[in-house]
Short mmCIF file of C-alpha atoms and ligand atoms in Angstrom, two decimals:
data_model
loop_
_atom_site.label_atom_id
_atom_site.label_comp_id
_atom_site.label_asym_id
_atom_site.label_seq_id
_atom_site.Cartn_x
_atom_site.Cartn_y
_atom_site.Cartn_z
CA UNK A 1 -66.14 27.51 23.59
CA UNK A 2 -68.17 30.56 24.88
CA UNK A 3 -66.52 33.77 25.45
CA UNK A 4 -67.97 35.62 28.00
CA UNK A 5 -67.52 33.94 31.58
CA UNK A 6 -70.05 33.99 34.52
CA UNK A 7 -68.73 35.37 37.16
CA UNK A 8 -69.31 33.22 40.75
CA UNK A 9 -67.78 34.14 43.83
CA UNK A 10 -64.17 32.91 43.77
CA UNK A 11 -61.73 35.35 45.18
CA UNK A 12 -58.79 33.03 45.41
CA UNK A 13 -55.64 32.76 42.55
CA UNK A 14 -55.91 33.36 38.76
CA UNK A 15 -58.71 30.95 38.06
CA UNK A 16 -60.53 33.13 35.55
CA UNK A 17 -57.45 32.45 32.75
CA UNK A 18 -58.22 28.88 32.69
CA UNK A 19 -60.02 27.80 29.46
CA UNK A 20 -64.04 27.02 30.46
CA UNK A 21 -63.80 28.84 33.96
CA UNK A 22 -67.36 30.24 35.06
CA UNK A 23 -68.27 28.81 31.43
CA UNK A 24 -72.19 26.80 31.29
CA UNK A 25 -72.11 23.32 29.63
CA UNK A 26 -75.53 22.78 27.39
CA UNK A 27 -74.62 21.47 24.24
CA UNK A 28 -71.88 19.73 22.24
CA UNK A 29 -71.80 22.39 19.67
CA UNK A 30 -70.24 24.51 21.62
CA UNK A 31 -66.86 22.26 21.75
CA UNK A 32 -64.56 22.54 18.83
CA UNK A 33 -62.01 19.54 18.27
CA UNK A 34 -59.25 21.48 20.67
CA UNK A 35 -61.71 21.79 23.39
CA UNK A 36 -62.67 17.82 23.18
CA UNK A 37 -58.98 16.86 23.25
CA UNK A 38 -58.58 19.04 25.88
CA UNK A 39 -61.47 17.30 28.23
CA UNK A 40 -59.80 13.63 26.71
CA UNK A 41 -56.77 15.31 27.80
CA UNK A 42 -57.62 15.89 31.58
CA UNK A 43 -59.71 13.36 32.09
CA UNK A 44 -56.50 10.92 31.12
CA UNK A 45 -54.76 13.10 34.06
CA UNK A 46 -57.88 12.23 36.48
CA UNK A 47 -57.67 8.73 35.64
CA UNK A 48 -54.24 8.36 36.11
CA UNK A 49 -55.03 10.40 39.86
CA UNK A 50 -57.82 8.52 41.05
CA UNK A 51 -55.73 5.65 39.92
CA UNK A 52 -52.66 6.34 41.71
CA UNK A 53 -53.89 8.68 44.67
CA UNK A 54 -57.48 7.89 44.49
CA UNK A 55 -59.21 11.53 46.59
CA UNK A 56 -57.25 14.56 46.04
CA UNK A 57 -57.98 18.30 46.68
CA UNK A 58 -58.08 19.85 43.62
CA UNK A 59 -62.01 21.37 44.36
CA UNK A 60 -61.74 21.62 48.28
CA UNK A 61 -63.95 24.28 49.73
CA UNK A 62 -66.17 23.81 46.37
CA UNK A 63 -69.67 22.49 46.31
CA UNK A 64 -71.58 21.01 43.67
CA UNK A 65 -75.46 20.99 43.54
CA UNK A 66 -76.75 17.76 41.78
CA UNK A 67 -80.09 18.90 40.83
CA UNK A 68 -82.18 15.75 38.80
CA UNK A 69 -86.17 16.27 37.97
CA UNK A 70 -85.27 12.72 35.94
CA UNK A 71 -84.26 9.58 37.20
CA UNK A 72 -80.73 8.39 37.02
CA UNK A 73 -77.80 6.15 38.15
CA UNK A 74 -74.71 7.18 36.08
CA UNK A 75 -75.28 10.57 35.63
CA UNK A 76 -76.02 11.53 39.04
CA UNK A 77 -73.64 9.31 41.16
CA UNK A 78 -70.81 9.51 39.29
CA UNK A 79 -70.77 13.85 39.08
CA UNK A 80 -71.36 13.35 42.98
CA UNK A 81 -68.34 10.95 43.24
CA UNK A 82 -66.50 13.28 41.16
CA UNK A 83 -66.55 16.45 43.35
CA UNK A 84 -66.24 14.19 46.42
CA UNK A 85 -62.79 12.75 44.26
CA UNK A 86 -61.95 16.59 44.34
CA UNK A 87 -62.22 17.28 47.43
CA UNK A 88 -65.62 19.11 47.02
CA UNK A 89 -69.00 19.21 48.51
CA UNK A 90 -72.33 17.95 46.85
CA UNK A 91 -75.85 18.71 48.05
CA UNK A 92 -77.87 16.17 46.57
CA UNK A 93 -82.07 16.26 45.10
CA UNK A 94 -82.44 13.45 42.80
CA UNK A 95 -86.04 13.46 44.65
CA UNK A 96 -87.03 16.84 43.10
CA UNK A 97 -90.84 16.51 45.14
CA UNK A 98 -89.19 16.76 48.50
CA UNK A 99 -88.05 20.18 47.14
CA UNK A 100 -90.00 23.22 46.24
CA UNK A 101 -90.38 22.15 42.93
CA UNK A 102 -93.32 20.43 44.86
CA UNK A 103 -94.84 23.72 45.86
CA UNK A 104 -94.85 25.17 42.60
CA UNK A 105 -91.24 26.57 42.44
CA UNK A 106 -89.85 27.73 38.85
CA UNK A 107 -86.94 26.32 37.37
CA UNK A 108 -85.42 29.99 37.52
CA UNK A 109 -85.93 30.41 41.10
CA UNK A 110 -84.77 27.14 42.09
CA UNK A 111 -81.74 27.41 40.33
CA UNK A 112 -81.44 31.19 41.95
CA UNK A 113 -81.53 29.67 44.92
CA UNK A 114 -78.83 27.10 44.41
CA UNK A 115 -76.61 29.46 42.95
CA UNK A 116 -75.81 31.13 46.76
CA UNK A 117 -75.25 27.42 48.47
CA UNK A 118 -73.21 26.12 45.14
CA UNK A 119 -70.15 27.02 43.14
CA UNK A 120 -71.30 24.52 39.66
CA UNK A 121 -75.01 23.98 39.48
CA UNK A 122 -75.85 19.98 37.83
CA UNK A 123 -78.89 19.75 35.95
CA UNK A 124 -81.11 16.81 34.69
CA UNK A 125 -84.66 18.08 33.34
CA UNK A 126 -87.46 16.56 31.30
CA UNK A 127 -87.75 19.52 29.07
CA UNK A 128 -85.29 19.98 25.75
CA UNK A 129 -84.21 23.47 26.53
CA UNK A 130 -84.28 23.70 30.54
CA UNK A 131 -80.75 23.66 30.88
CA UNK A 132 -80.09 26.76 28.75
CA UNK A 133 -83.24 28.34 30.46
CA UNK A 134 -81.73 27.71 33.99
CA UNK A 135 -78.46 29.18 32.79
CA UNK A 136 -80.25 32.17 31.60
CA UNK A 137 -80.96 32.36 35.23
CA UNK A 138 -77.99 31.75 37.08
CA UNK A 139 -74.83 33.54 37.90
CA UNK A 140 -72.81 30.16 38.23
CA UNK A 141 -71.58 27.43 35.54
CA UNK A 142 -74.86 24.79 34.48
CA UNK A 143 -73.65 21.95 33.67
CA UNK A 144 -76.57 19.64 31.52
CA UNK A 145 -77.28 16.37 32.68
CA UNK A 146 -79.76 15.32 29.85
CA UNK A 147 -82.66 17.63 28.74
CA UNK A 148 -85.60 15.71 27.58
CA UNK A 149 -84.91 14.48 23.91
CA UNK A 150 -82.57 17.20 23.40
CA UNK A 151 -78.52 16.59 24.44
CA UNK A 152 -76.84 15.04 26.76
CA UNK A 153 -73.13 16.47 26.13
CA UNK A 154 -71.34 15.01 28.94
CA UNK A 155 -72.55 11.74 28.32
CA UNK A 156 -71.25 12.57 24.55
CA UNK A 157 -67.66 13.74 25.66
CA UNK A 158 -67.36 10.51 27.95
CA UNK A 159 -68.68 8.45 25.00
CA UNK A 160 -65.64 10.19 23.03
CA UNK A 161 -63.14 9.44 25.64
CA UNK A 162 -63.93 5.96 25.47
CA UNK A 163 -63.38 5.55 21.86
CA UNK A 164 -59.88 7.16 22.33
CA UNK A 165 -59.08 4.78 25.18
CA UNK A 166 -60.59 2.33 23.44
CA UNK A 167 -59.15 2.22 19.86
CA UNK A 168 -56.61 4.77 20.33
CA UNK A 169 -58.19 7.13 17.87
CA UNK A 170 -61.11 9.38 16.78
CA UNK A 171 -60.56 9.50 13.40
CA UNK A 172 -61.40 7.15 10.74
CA UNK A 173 -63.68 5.34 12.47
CA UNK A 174 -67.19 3.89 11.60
CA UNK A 175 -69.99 4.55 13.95
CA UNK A 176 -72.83 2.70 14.06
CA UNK A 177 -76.02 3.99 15.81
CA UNK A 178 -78.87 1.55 17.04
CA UNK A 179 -81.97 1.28 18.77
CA UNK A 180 -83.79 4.69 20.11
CA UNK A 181 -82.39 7.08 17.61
CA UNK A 182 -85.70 8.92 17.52
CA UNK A 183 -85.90 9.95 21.20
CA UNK A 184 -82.20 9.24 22.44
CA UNK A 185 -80.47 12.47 23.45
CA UNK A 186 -77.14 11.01 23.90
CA UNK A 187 -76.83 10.28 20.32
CA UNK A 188 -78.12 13.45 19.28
CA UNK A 189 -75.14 15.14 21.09
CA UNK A 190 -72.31 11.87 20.47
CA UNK A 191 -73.43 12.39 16.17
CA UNK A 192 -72.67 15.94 16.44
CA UNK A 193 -69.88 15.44 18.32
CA UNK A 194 -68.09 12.91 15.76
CA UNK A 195 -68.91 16.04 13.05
CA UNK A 196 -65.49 17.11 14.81
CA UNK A 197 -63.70 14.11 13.66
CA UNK A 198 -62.28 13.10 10.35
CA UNK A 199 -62.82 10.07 8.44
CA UNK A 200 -65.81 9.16 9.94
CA UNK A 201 -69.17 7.38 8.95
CA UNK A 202 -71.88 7.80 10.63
CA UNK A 203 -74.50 4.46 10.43
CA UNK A 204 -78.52 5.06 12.20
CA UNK A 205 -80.07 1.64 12.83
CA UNK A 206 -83.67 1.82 14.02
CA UNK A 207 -87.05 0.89 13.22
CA UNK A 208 -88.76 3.31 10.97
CA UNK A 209 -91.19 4.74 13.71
CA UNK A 210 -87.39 5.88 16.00
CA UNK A 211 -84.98 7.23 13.41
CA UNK A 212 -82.28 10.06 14.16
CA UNK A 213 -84.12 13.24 13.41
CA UNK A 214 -83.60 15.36 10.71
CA UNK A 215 -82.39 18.36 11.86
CA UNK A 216 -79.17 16.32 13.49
CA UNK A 217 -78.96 14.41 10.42
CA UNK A 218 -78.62 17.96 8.76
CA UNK A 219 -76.41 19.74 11.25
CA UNK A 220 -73.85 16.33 10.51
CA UNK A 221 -74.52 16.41 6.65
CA UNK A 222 -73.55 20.24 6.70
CA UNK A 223 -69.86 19.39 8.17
CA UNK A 224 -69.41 16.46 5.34
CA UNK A 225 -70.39 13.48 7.26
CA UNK A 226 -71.03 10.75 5.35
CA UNK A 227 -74.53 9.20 6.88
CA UNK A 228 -76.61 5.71 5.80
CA UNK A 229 -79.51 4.67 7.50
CA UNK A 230 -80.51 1.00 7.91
CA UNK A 231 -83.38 -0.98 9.68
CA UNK A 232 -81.32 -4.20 10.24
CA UNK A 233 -77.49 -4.29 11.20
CA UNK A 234 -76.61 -6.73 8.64
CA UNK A 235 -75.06 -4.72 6.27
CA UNK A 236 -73.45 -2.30 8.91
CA UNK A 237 -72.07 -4.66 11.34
CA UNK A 238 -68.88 -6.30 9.54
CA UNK A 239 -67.55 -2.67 8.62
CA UNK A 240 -68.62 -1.33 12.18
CA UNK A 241 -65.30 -0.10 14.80
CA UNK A 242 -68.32 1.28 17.57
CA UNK A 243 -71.06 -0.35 17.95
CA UNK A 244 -73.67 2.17 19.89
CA UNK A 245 -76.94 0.07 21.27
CA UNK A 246 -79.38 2.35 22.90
CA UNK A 247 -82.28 1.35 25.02
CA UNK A 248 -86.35 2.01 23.66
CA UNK A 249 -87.32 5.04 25.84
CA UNK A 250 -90.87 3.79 26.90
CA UNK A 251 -91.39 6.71 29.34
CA UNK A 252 -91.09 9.10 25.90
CA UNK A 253 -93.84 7.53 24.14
CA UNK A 254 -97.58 8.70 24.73
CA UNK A 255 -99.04 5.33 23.41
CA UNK A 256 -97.86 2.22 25.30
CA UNK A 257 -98.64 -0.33 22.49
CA UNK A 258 -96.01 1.76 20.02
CA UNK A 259 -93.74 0.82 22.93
CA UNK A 260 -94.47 -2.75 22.58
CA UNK A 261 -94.43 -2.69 18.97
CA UNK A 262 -90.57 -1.72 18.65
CA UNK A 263 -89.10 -2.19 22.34
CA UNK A 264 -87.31 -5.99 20.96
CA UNK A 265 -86.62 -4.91 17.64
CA UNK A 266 -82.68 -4.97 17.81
CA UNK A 267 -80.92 -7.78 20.70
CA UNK A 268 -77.07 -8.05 20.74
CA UNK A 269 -76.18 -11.45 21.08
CA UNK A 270 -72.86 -13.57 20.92
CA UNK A 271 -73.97 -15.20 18.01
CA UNK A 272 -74.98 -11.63 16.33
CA UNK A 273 -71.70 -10.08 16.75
CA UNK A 274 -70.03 -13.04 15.24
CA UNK A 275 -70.46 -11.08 12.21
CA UNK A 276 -68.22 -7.87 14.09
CA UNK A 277 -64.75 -7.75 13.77
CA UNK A 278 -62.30 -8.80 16.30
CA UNK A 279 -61.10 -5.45 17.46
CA UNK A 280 -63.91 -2.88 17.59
CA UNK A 281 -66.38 -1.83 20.92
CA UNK A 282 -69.83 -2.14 21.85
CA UNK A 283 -70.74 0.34 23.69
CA UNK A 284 -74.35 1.72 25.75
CA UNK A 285 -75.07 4.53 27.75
CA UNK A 286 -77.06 1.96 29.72
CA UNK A 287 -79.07 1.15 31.41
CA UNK A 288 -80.06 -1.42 29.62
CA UNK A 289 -83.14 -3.58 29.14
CA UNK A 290 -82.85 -6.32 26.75
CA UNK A 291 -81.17 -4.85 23.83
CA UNK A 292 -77.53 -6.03 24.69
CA UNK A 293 -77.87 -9.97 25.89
CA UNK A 294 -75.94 -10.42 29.29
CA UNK A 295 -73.87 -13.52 27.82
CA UNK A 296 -72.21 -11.10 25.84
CA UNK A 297 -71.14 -8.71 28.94
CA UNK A 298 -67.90 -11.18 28.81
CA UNK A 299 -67.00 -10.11 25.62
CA UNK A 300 -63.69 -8.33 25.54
CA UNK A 301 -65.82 -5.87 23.28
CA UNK A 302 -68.28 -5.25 25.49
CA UNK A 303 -67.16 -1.64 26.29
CA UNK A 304 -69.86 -0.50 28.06
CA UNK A 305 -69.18 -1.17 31.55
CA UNK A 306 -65.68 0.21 31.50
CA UNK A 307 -67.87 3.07 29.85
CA UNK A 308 -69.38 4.16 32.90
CA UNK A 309 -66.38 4.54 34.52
CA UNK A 310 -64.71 6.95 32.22
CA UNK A 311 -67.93 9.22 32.63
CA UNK A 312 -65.87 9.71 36.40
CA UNK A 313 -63.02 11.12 35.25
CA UNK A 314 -64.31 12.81 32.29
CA UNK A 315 -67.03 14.63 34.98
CA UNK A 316 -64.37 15.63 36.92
CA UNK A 317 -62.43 17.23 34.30
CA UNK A 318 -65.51 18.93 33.61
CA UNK A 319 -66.18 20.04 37.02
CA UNK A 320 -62.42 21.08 37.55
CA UNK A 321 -62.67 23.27 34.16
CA UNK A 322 -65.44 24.92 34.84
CA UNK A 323 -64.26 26.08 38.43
CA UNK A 324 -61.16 27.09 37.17
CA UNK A 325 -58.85 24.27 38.36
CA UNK A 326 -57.92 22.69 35.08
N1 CP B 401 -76.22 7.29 30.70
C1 CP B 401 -77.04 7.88 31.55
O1 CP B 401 -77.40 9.05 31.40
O2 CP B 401 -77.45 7.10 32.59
P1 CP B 401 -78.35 7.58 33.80
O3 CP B 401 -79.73 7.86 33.21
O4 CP B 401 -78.37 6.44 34.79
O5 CP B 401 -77.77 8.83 34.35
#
């Protein structure tokens, strides 16, 4: 966890001895394994909340800006239902050109200009790097929402929630990666997450042209991870207790016909995952195009649904830690 707090404009109680208050959120690494069972921790109270109570005042008077230069569904809507589920405010720009990013307006500036209308800035960029160079630039918490290819730690922290409400565990598990390893940020940040887990093997699926870089494949083998790397699942599968399918990012590739080439390479089907065993999860950041089969969405392992709605209560113990509430 960092150490030195920003310091935004809340006067009222003791907020600033909560763990994460007025801290930025860019990367997994900066979570050790008491900080993730702390988020799996809250985010068990939120669900239980929403569940019971469903809108409650935890972040009332508190706005959130949800700034996206990318498109997205999950990301976007659920932080925004999860500071509405707080009791907070959210100004909105998914549609970055009907901003001033259309006039020419720098990431820094537009940021410094959010920072006096928000309390926790949300921030979805193209560029690997953009959300550390916007916090460089801002007096109040940045929470990443993806950065190009580079991490996507929320997604990662809801992806570890999962497992534990899953399978009841994070350790000893075997993890296997497939699809988009190449260009796939959520992986990136869910493989170096795991590093924080014991008894786990980490398995990268993908055709030769989209495998798991090697500076994450480094940055795992330096904590002791145990790492193969495959082009077909059939050896993986039957050992496998997570099952991670990721969608070929077309809009990374320069060359359309590479697209082509590997977009089908890898398609869950029923009669695939006969070769799974009976208790382990399939899960997918989504969205998906035609790497998971939709006759297997009835699947009691078919995880990835249920998936998107854990990202709700994991984003709002995200957004009540960093505002001092949690
Ligand atoms: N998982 C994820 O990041 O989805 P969105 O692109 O829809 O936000």
């Amino acid at each position: 966890m960092p150490s030195k707090p920003k310091s935004p404009c809340l006067p009222f109680g003791d907020h600033k001895t909560a763990p994460w208050y007025g801290q930025d959120i860019l990367s997994v690494k900066q979570f050790s394994r008491t900080d993730m069972e702390y988020v799996i921790e809250v985010a068990h109270e939120m669900r239980i909340m929403v569940e019971r109570i469903g809108t409650f005042d935890l972040l009332k008077g508190k706005i959130l800006a949800n700034l996206f230069y990318e498109p997205s569904t999950r990301t976007s809507s659920s932080f925004m239902a999860a500071m509405e589920r707080l009791g907070g405010a959210v100004i909105p720009i998914s549609e970055v050109r009907y901003s001033s990013v259309a006039k020419g307006e720098s990431l820094p500036d537009t940021v410094r200009t959010l920072e006096c209308y928000a309390d926790v800035i949300v921030l979805r960029h193209p560029e690997v790097g953009a959300a550390a160079l916007a916090a460089k630039h801002c007096r109040k918490p940045i929470i990443n929402a993806g950065d190009g290819i580079g991490e996507h730690p929320t997604q990662a922290l809801l992806d570890t929630f999962t497992i534990h409400e899953e399978l009841g565990r994070l350790d000893n598990l075997n993890v296997t990666m497939l699809g988009d390893l190449k260009y796939g940020r959520t992986v990136h940040s869910l493989a170096r997450l795991l590093t924080l887990c014991s008894g786990i093997t980490l398995n990268y699926v993908s055709p030769d042209v989209l495998m798991m870089p090697q500076d994450v494949m480094d940055e795992v083998a330096e904590k002791g991870i145990p790492q193969t790397q495959q082009t077909t699942l059939k050896k993986v599968l039957p050992r496998t207790d997570v099952l991670y399918v990721t969608r070929v990012q077309k809009e990374r590739f320069e060359d359309v016909a590479d697209y082509d080439k590997v977009k089908s390479a890898y398609v869950i089907t029923p009669e695939v995952m006969k070769a799974a065993k009976k208790k382990m999860i399939v899960m997918h950041p989504l969205p998906r195009i035609t790497e998971i089969a939709l006759e297997f969405d009835d699947d009691p392992r078919a995880a990835y649904f249920r998936q998107m709605e854990y990202g709700l209560y994991v984003r709002m113990a995200l957004l009540a830690m960093v505002l001092g509430k949690a």
